[in-house]
């Protein structure tokens, strides 16, 4: 097992000992082995959707815990194949993407229609597939930032996928169209018994204000989560909050003084707790993204996982930190993330 405290270093005592006061843990619907029966059975989800969520939660090293460790590899479209796979050209081959997810003990692999479709008959029965339906491609010049449908729910269903995913750029000029497209796609996915996962990201240049980037502010990302669960996402993927005060700094929208005085706090775990609270107090699981790859990936991945778990989140979806390394190092990083959720010492704050 990973030495979590050692990897956290000087932050270990603070991150492992912090307790949330504004939104206490007893208010939350926490992940657990009985999450489907305890929480989701109250919803309008069809039996097939419940079975799909149980399939995701039952697979991999975290199977049976109620937590998720997902491998997402759609960056070849979002950032270009070269930017994504030049660090390790092995992953130009989709089979190696799926192999990394399997050998890394992940609950599922998330990727494009093309990636998963190219090896679907060999692997769809070996690990749950999550097909990402829309993408922002960056070959268009001048560069635009918009999520466009590249695949249909029916194509994902025919492939044998358990789940579909999509991104909405909340705050962007195109968000209203994206909301309509994704809402319709998710409704159809639920009709077919498929799980829905929403990348609830913010995108607006005005969210960078006086040299500070509020795209990862707890209050703004929390509202993005609240919109995500409104279109009946079963799982919400969100960037982990790194600050707060987006509404007040930018001076738009509506908020309440109590958010900042009590609820969202001033600690990273409090900020993420506020993100979880906006997912109907945990009735919809929230997973945090792992962030870009760098020089301190193992430490950063474990730190992100500790904050997510202690805040009441459902897991991590980490891609570049894993696939831009050798297969061995990628598996080691994924296993370290999973060790956080397997550790009884990492408790809910």
Coordinates of C-alpha atoms in Angstrom, one line a residue:
X1 CA 0.0 0.0 0.0
X2 CA 1.1 3.6 -0.7
X3 CA 2.5 5.6 2.2
X4 CA 0.0 8.4 1.9
X5 CA 1.2 10.5 4.8
X6 CA 4.8 10.4 3.4
X7 CA 3.6 11.5 0.0
X8 CA 1.6 14.4 1.5
X9 CA 4.7 15.6 3.3
X10 CA 4.3 18.8 5.3
X11 CA 0.6 18.9 4.4
X12 CA -0.1 15.5 5.9
X13 CA -1.4 16.6 9.3
X14 CA -3.5 19.4 7.9
X15 CA -5.1 17.4 5.1
X16 CA -5.6 14.2 7.1
X17 CA -6.8 15.9 10.3
X18 CA -9.1 18.7 9.0
X19 CA -12.8 18.6 9.9
X20 CA -15.5 20.4 7.9
X21 CA -17.8 22.6 10.0
X22 CA -19.9 24.5 7.6
X23 CA -21.4 21.4 5.9
X24 CA -20.9 18.5 8.3
X25 CA -20.4 15.0 7.0
X26 CA -23.7 13.8 8.6
X27 CA -25.6 15.9 6.1
X28 CA -24.1 14.0 3.1
X29 CA -25.1 10.9 1.2
X30 CA -21.7 9.3 1.2
X31 CA -20.2 6.7 -1.2
X32 CA -20.3 3.2 0.1
X33 CA -20.9 -0.4 -0.9
X34 CA -24.6 0.1 -0.6
X35 CA -24.8 3.4 -2.5
X36 CA -27.1 2.1 -5.3
X37 CA -29.6 0.7 -2.8
X38 CA -29.3 3.4 -0.1
X39 CA -29.3 6.5 -2.4
X40 CA -30.1 5.8 -6.1
X41 CA -33.1 3.5 -5.5
X42 CA -35.1 6.6 -4.5
X43 CA -34.5 8.2 -8.0
X44 CA -36.4 7.7 -11.2
X45 CA -33.6 5.8 -12.8
X46 CA -34.5 2.6 -14.7
X47 CA -33.3 -0.7 -13.4
X48 CA -30.8 -0.8 -16.3
X49 CA -29.2 2.4 -15.1
X50 CA -28.9 1.1 -11.5
X51 CA -27.3 -2.0 -12.9
X52 CA -24.9 0.1 -14.9
X53 CA -23.9 2.2 -11.8
X54 CA -23.5 -1.1 -9.9
X55 CA -21.3 -2.4 -12.7
X56 CA -19.0 0.6 -12.5
X57 CA -18.8 0.5 -8.7
X58 CA -18.2 -3.2 -8.7
X59 CA -15.2 -3.3 -11.1
X60 CA -11.5 -3.0 -10.5
X61 CA -9.4 -2.6 -7.3
X62 CA -12.1 -0.3 -5.8
X63 CA -14.9 -2.7 -6.6
X64 CA -17.4 -2.9 -3.7
X65 CA -16.2 0.2 -1.9
X66 CA -18.5 2.7 -3.6
X67 CA -15.6 4.7 -5.0
X68 CA -14.4 5.2 -8.6
X69 CA -11.0 5.3 -10.3
X70 CA -11.5 6.1 -14.0
X71 CA -9.0 6.4 -16.8
X72 CA -10.0 9.1 -19.3
X73 CA -8.1 9.4 -22.6
X74 CA -9.9 11.7 -25.0
X75 CA -7.1 14.3 -25.1
X76 CA -6.1 13.3 -28.6
X77 CA -9.1 15.2 -29.8
X78 CA -9.1 18.0 -27.2
X79 CA -5.4 18.8 -27.3
X80 CA -4.1 16.9 -30.4
X81 CA -2.6 13.5 -30.7
X82 CA 0.9 14.8 -30.7
X83 CA 0.5 16.9 -27.5
X84 CA -1.2 14.0 -25.8
X85 CA 0.9 11.0 -26.9
X86 CA 4.3 12.3 -27.9
X87 CA 5.5 11.7 -24.2
X88 CA 4.7 8.0 -24.7
X89 CA 3.8 7.0 -28.3
X90 CA 2.6 3.6 -27.1
X91 CA -0.7 5.2 -26.4
X92 CA -1.4 6.1 -30.0
X93 CA -2.7 2.5 -30.1
X94 CA -6.1 2.4 -28.4
X95 CA -5.5 -1.2 -27.1
X96 CA -2.7 0.1 -24.8
X97 CA -5.1 2.7 -23.4
X98 CA -7.6 -0.1 -22.4
X99 CA -4.7 -2.3 -21.2
X100 CA -3.5 0.5 -18.9
X101 CA -7.0 0.8 -17.4
X102 CA -7.2 -2.9 -16.8
X103 CA -3.7 -3.4 -15.4
X104 CA -4.2 -0.2 -13.3
X105 CA -7.3 -1.7 -11.6
X106 CA -9.6 1.1 -12.8
X107 CA -13.4 0.8 -12.6
X108 CA -13.8 1.9 -16.2
X109 CA -12.0 3.4 -19.2
X110 CA -13.4 6.6 -20.8
X111 CA -12.5 7.6 -24.3
X112 CA -13.8 8.5 -27.8
X113 CA -16.0 6.5 -30.0
X114 CA -13.0 5.8 -32.3
X115 CA -10.7 4.7 -29.5
X116 CA -13.1 2.3 -27.8
X117 CA -14.8 1.2 -31.0
X118 CA -11.4 0.1 -32.5
X119 CA -11.0 -2.6 -29.8
X120 CA -14.6 -2.9 -28.6
X121 CA -15.2 -6.6 -29.4
X122 CA -12.0 -7.6 -27.6
X123 CA -12.5 -5.5 -24.4
X124 CA -16.0 -4.3 -23.9
X125 CA -16.8 -7.4 -21.8
X126 CA -13.5 -7.1 -19.8
X127 CA -13.8 -3.6 -18.5
X128 CA -16.7 -1.1 -18.5
X129 CA -16.6 1.4 -21.4
X130 CA -17.6 5.1 -21.0
X131 CA -18.0 6.7 -24.4
X132 CA -17.4 10.5 -24.5
X133 CA -20.0 11.9 -26.9
X134 CA -18.8 15.5 -27.5
X135 CA -15.4 17.1 -27.8
X136 CA -13.6 20.4 -28.4
X137 CA -11.1 19.9 -31.3
X138 CA -8.3 22.4 -31.7
X139 CA -7.4 22.1 -35.4
X140 CA -9.9 24.7 -36.3
X141 CA -8.1 28.0 -36.9
X142 CA -8.5 30.5 -35.3
X143 CA -9.1 28.3 -32.3
X144 CA -12.6 28.0 -31.0
X145 CA -13.8 26.6 -27.7
X146 CA -17.0 24.7 -28.2
X147 CA -18.2 21.2 -27.4
X148 CA -19.6 19.4 -30.5
X149 CA -21.3 16.0 -30.7
X150 CA -19.0 13.4 -32.4
X151 CA -21.0 10.3 -31.5
X152 CA -24.5 9.2 -30.6
X153 CA -25.9 7.4 -27.6
X154 CA -27.0 4.6 -29.9
X155 CA -23.4 4.0 -31.2
X156 CA -22.2 3.8 -27.6
X157 CA -25.0 1.4 -26.7
X158 CA -24.3 -0.8 -29.8
X159 CA -20.6 -1.0 -28.8
X160 CA -21.6 -2.4 -25.4
X161 CA -20.7 0.6 -23.4
X162 CA -22.0 0.9 -19.9
X163 CA -21.9 4.7 -19.8
X164 CA -21.8 7.9 -21.9
X165 CA -20.1 11.1 -21.0
X166 CA -20.3 14.7 -22.2
X167 CA -18.9 18.1 -21.5
X168 CA -20.8 21.4 -21.0
X169 CA -18.8 24.6 -20.9
X170 CA -21.0 26.4 -18.4
X171 CA -20.6 30.2 -18.6
X172 CA -19.8 30.1 -22.3
X173 CA -21.8 31.7 -25.0
X174 CA -22.5 28.2 -26.4
X175 CA -23.6 26.7 -23.1
X176 CA -27.3 26.9 -23.8
X177 CA -27.0 24.8 -26.9
X178 CA -24.8 22.3 -25.2
X179 CA -27.2 22.0 -22.3
X180 CA -30.0 21.1 -24.8
X181 CA -27.9 18.6 -26.7
X182 CA -26.6 16.9 -23.6
X183 CA -29.9 16.9 -21.8
X184 CA -31.5 15.1 -24.8
X185 CA -28.6 12.7 -25.1
X186 CA -28.7 11.8 -21.4
X187 CA -32.5 11.2 -21.5
X188 CA -32.0 8.8 -24.4
X189 CA -29.1 7.1 -22.5
X190 CA -31.3 6.6 -19.5
X191 CA -34.0 5.1 -21.7
X192 CA -31.5 2.5 -22.8
X193 CA -30.3 1.8 -19.3
X194 CA -26.9 3.6 -19.6
X195 CA -25.1 5.7 -17.0
X196 CA -24.6 9.4 -17.7
X197 CA -21.4 11.3 -16.7
X198 CA -21.1 15.0 -17.1
X199 CA -17.8 17.0 -17.4
X200 CA -19.2 20.2 -15.7
X201 CA -16.5 22.6 -16.7
X202 CA -16.5 26.4 -16.7
X203 CA -15.3 28.4 -19.7
X204 CA -15.4 32.2 -20.0
X205 CA -12.5 34.6 -20.3
X206 CA -14.2 36.9 -17.9
X207 CA -13.7 34.3 -15.2
X208 CA -10.1 35.4 -15.1
X209 CA -10.2 38.7 -13.2
X210 CA -7.4 41.0 -12.1
X211 CA -4.8 38.3 -12.6
X212 CA -6.7 35.5 -10.7
X213 CA -8.3 32.5 -12.5
X214 CA -11.7 31.7 -11.0
X215 CA -12.4 28.7 -13.3
X216 CA -11.7 26.5 -10.3
X217 CA -13.5 28.6 -7.7
X218 CA -15.7 26.6 -5.2
X219 CA -18.7 28.8 -5.7
X220 CA -18.7 28.9 -9.5
X221 CA -17.8 25.2 -9.9
X222 CA -20.4 24.4 -7.3
X223 CA -23.1 26.0 -9.4
X224 CA -21.8 24.2 -12.4
X225 CA -22.3 21.0 -10.5
X226 CA -25.8 22.1 -9.5
X227 CA -26.6 22.6 -13.2
X228 CA -25.1 19.2 -14.1
X229 CA -27.4 17.3 -11.7
X230 CA -30.3 19.2 -13.0
X231 CA -29.9 17.4 -16.4
X232 CA -29.8 14.1 -14.5
X233 CA -26.1 13.4 -14.7
X234 CA -25.5 10.2 -12.6
X235 CA -21.9 11.2 -12.0
X236 CA -20.4 14.7 -12.2
X237 CA -16.8 15.2 -13.1
X238 CA -15.4 18.5 -11.8
X239 CA -12.0 20.2 -11.5
X240 CA -11.0 20.3 -7.9
X241 CA -11.7 23.7 -6.3
X242 CA -8.5 25.6 -5.6
X243 CA -10.0 28.9 -4.4
X244 CA -13.3 30.6 -3.7
X245 CA -15.0 33.9 -4.2
X246 CA -15.7 33.8 -8.0
X247 CA -19.1 35.4 -7.8
X248 CA -18.0 38.2 -5.6
X249 CA -14.7 38.9 -7.4
X250 CA -16.3 39.1 -10.9
X251 CA -19.5 40.8 -9.7
X252 CA -22.2 38.9 -11.4
X253 CA -24.9 36.3 -10.7
X254 CA -26.5 35.7 -7.3
X255 CA -25.0 34.2 -4.2
X256 CA -25.3 34.6 -0.4
X257 CA -22.9 35.9 2.3
X258 CA -23.4 32.6 4.2
X259 CA -21.7 30.7 1.4
X260 CA -18.4 32.4 2.2
X261 CA -18.9 33.0 5.9
X262 CA -19.8 29.4 6.8
X263 CA -20.4 26.9 4.1
X264 CA -17.5 26.9 1.7
X265 CA -14.9 27.8 4.3
X266 CA -11.2 28.6 3.6
X267 CA -9.7 25.1 3.4
X268 CA -9.3 23.0 0.2
X269 CA -11.4 20.2 1.7
X270 CA -14.1 22.7 2.6
X271 CA -14.1 24.1 -1.0
X272 CA -14.5 20.5 -2.4
X273 CA -17.2 19.8 0.3
X274 CA -19.1 22.7 -1.2
X275 CA -18.8 21.2 -4.7
X276 CA -20.2 17.9 -3.3
X277 CA -23.0 19.7 -1.6
X278 CA -24.1 21.1 -4.9
X279 CA -24.5 17.6 -6.2
X280 CA -27.6 17.2 -4.1
X281 CA -25.5 16.6 -0.9
X282 CA -23.9 13.6 -2.5
X283 CA -27.0 12.0 -4.0
X284 CA -25.1 12.3 -7.3
X285 CA -21.5 11.2 -7.0
X286 CA -18.8 13.8 -7.8
X287 CA -15.4 12.7 -9.1
X288 CA -12.5 15.2 -9.5
X289 CA -10.2 15.4 -12.5
X290 CA -6.6 14.6 -12.0
X291 CA -5.2 17.7 -13.8
X292 CA -2.3 18.0 -16.2
X293 CA 0.9 15.9 -16.0
X294 CA 4.0 17.5 -14.5
X295 CA 7.1 16.8 -12.4
X296 CA 5.3 16.0 -9.2
X297 CA 2.5 13.7 -10.4
X298 CA 2.4 11.0 -7.8
X299 CA 2.3 13.5 -4.9
X300 CA -0.3 15.7 -6.6
X301 CA -2.5 12.7 -7.6
X302 CA -2.5 11.4 -4.0
X303 CA -3.2 14.9 -2.6
X304 CA -6.1 15.4 -5.0
X305 CA -7.5 12.0 -4.0
X306 CA -7.2 12.7 -0.3
X307 CA -9.1 16.0 -0.6
X308 CA -11.8 14.4 -2.7
X309 CA -12.4 11.5 -0.4
X310 CA -12.3 13.5 2.8
X311 CA -14.7 16.1 1.3
X312 CA -17.2 13.3 0.5
X313 CA -16.4 12.8 -3.2
X314 CA -16.8 9.6 -5.1
X315 CA -13.3 9.3 -6.7
X316 CA -10.9 10.5 -9.2
X317 CA -10.7 10.4 -13.0
X318 CA -7.0 10.8 -13.9
X319 CA -5.6 10.6 -17.4
X320 CA -2.5 12.5 -18.5
X321 CA -0.7 11.8 -15.2
X322 CA -1.0 8.1 -16.0
X323 CA -0.8 7.6 -19.7
X324 CA 2.1 10.1 -20.4
X325 CA 4.3 7.7 -18.5
X326 CA 5.5 4.2 -19.0
X327 CA 2.9 1.5 -18.5
X328 CA 4.5 0.5 -15.2
X329 CA 4.7 4.0 -13.8
X330 CA 1.1 4.7 -15.0
X331 CA -0.2 1.6 -13.1
X332 CA 1.8 2.7 -10.0
X333 CA 0.1 6.1 -10.1
X334 CA -3.4 4.7 -10.6
X335 CA -2.8 2.2 -7.7
X336 CA -1.7 5.0 -5.4
X337 CA -4.9 6.9 -6.1
X338 CA -6.9 3.8 -5.4
X339 CA -4.9 3.2 -2.1
X340 CA -6.3 6.5 -0.8
X341 CA -9.9 5.2 -1.2
X342 CA -9.0 1.8 0.2
X343 CA -7.2 3.3 3.3
X344 CA -9.3 3.3 6.5
X345 CA -6.9 6.0 7.8
X346 CA -8.2 8.5 5.2
X347 CA -11.6 9.3 6.7
X348 CA -14.5 11.7 5.8
X349 CA -13.8 15.2 7.2

